[in-house]
mmCIF file of C-alpha atoms in Angstrom:
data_model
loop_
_atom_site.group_PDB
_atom_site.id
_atom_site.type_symbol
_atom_site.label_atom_id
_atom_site.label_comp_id
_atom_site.label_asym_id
_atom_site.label_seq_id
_atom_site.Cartn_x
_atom_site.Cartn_y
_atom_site.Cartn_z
ATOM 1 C CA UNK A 3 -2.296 12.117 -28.958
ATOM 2 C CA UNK A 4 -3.689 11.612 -25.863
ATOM 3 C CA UNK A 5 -2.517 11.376 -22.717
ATOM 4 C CA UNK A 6 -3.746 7.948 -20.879
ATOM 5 C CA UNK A 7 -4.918 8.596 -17.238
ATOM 6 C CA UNK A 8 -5.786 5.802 -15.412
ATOM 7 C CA UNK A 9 -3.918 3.458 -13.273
ATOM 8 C CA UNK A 10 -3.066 0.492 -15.105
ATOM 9 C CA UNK A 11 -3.925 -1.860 -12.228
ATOM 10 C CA UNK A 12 -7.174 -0.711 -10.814
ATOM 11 C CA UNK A 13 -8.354 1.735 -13.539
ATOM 12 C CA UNK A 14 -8.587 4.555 -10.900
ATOM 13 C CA UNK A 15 -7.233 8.090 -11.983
ATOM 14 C CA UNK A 16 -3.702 8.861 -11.709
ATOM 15 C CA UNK A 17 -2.876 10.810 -8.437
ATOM 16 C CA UNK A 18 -0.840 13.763 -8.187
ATOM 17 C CA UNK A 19 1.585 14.691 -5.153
ATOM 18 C CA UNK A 20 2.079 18.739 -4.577
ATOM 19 C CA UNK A 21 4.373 19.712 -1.909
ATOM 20 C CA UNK A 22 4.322 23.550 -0.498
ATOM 21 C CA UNK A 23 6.533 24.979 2.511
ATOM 22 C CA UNK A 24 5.115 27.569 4.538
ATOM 23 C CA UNK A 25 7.753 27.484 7.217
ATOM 24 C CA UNK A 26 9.212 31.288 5.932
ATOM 25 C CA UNK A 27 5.866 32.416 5.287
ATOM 26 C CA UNK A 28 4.946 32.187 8.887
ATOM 27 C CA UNK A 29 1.607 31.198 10.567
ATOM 28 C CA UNK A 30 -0.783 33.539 9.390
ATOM 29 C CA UNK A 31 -0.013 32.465 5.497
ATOM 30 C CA UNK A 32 0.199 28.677 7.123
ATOM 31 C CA UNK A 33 -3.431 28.912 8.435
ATOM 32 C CA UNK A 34 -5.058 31.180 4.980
ATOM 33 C CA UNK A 35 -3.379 28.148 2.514
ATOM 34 C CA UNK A 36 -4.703 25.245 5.116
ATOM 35 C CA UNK A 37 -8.385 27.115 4.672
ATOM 36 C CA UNK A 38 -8.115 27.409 1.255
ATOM 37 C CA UNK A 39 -7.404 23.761 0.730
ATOM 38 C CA UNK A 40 -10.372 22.389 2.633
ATOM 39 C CA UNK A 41 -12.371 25.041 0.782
ATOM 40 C CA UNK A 42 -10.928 23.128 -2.486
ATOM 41 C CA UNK A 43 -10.658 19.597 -1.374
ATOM 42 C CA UNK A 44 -14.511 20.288 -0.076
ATOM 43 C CA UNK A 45 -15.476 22.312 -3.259
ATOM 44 C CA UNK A 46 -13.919 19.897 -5.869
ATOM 45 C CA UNK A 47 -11.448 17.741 -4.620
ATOM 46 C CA UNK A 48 -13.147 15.013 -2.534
ATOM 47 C CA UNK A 49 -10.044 12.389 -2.462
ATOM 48 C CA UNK A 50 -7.953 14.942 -1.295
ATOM 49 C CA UNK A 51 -5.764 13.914 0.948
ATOM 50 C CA UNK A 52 -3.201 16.957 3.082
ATOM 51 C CA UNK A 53 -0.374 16.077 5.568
ATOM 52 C CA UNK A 54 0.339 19.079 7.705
ATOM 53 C CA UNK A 55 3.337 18.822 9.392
ATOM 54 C CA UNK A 56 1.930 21.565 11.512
ATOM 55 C CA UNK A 57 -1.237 19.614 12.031
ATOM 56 C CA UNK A 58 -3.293 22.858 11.629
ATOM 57 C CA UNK A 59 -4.670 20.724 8.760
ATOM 58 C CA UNK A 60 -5.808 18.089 11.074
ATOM 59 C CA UNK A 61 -6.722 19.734 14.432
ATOM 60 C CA UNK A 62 -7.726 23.507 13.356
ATOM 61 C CA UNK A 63 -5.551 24.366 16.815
ATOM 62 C CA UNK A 64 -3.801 27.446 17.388
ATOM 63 C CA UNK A 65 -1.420 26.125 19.755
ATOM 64 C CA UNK A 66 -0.210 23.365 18.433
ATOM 65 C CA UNK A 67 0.455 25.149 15.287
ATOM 66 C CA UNK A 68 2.321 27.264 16.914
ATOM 67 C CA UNK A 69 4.141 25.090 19.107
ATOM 68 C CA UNK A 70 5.036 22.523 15.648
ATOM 69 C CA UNK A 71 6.268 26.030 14.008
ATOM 70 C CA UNK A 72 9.113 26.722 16.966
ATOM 71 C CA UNK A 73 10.025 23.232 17.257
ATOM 72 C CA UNK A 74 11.353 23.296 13.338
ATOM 73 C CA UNK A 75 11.715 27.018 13.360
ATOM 74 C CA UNK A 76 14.729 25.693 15.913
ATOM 75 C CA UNK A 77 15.851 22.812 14.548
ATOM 76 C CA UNK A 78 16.685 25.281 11.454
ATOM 77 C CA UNK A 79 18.418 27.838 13.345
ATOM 78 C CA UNK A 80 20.376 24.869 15.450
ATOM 79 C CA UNK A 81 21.304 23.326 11.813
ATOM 80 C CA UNK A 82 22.594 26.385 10.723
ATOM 81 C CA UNK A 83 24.181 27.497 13.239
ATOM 82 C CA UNK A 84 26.451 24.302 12.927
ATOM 83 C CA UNK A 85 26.567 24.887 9.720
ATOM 84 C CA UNK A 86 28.252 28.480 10.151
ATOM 85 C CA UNK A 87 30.109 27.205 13.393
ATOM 86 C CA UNK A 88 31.445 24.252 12.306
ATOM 87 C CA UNK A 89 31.659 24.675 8.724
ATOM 88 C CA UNK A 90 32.772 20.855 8.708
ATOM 89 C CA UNK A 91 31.200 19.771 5.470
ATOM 90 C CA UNK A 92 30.520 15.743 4.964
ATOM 91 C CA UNK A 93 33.415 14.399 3.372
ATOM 92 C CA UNK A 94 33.353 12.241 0.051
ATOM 93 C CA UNK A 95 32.845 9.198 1.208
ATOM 94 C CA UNK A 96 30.384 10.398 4.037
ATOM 95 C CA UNK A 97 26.784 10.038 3.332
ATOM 96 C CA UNK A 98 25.057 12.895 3.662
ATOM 97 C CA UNK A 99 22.307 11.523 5.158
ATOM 98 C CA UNK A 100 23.907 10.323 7.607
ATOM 99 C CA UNK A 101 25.940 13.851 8.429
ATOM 100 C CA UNK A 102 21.982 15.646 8.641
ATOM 101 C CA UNK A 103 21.428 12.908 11.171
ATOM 102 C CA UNK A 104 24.649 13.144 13.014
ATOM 103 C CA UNK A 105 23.723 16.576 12.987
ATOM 104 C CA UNK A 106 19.914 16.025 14.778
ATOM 105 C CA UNK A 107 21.441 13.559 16.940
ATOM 106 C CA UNK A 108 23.627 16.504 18.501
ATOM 107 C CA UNK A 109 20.563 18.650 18.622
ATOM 108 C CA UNK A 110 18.645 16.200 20.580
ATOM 109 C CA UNK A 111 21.527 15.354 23.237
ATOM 110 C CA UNK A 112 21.763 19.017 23.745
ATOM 111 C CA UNK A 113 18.511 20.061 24.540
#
């Protein structure tokens, strides 16, 4: 049996969505993966597409990477710090969506 490939409506290839967090790596592993992406997406991937939520990906800058990896480094530590603080859990018939939010919210006001 084979398995069937293309996209039904416009007969393109399926795509394929891989996610990887580098946040506990640190920068230095951040920066090698980035370059060894646009090695492969030059190489043999030339549809790639990369969202860098450190925009490393994007911009190739130092700085900013830097600067993007504090800003969620402390949103982290400020989530889990409320978390250890406050140990006040969403209740059952609180979204937890909405208690991560709730939880930003506080983050932002307090900065």
């Amino acid at each position: 049996m084979e398995r069937d490939t293309s996209n039904k409506v416009n007969n393109e290839p399926e795509s394929s969505i891989l996610f990887c967090k580098t946040q506990y790596a640190g920068i230095e592993v951040h920066k090698r993966l980035i370059l060894l992406l646009k090695y492969i997406s030059e190489k043999y991937f030339h549809n790639m597409e990369a969202s860098d939520e450190g925009e490393y990906w994007e911009t190739g800058n130092d700085d900013l990477l830097k600067q993007n990896f504090q800003k969620y480094s402390n949103i982290i530590s400020y989530v889990t710090a409320r978390l250890e603080l406050e140990i006040k859990l969403p209740g059952e018939d609180e979204d937890l969506e909405e208690y991560f939010r709730k939880l930003l919210k506080d983050y932002r006001e307090k900065k």
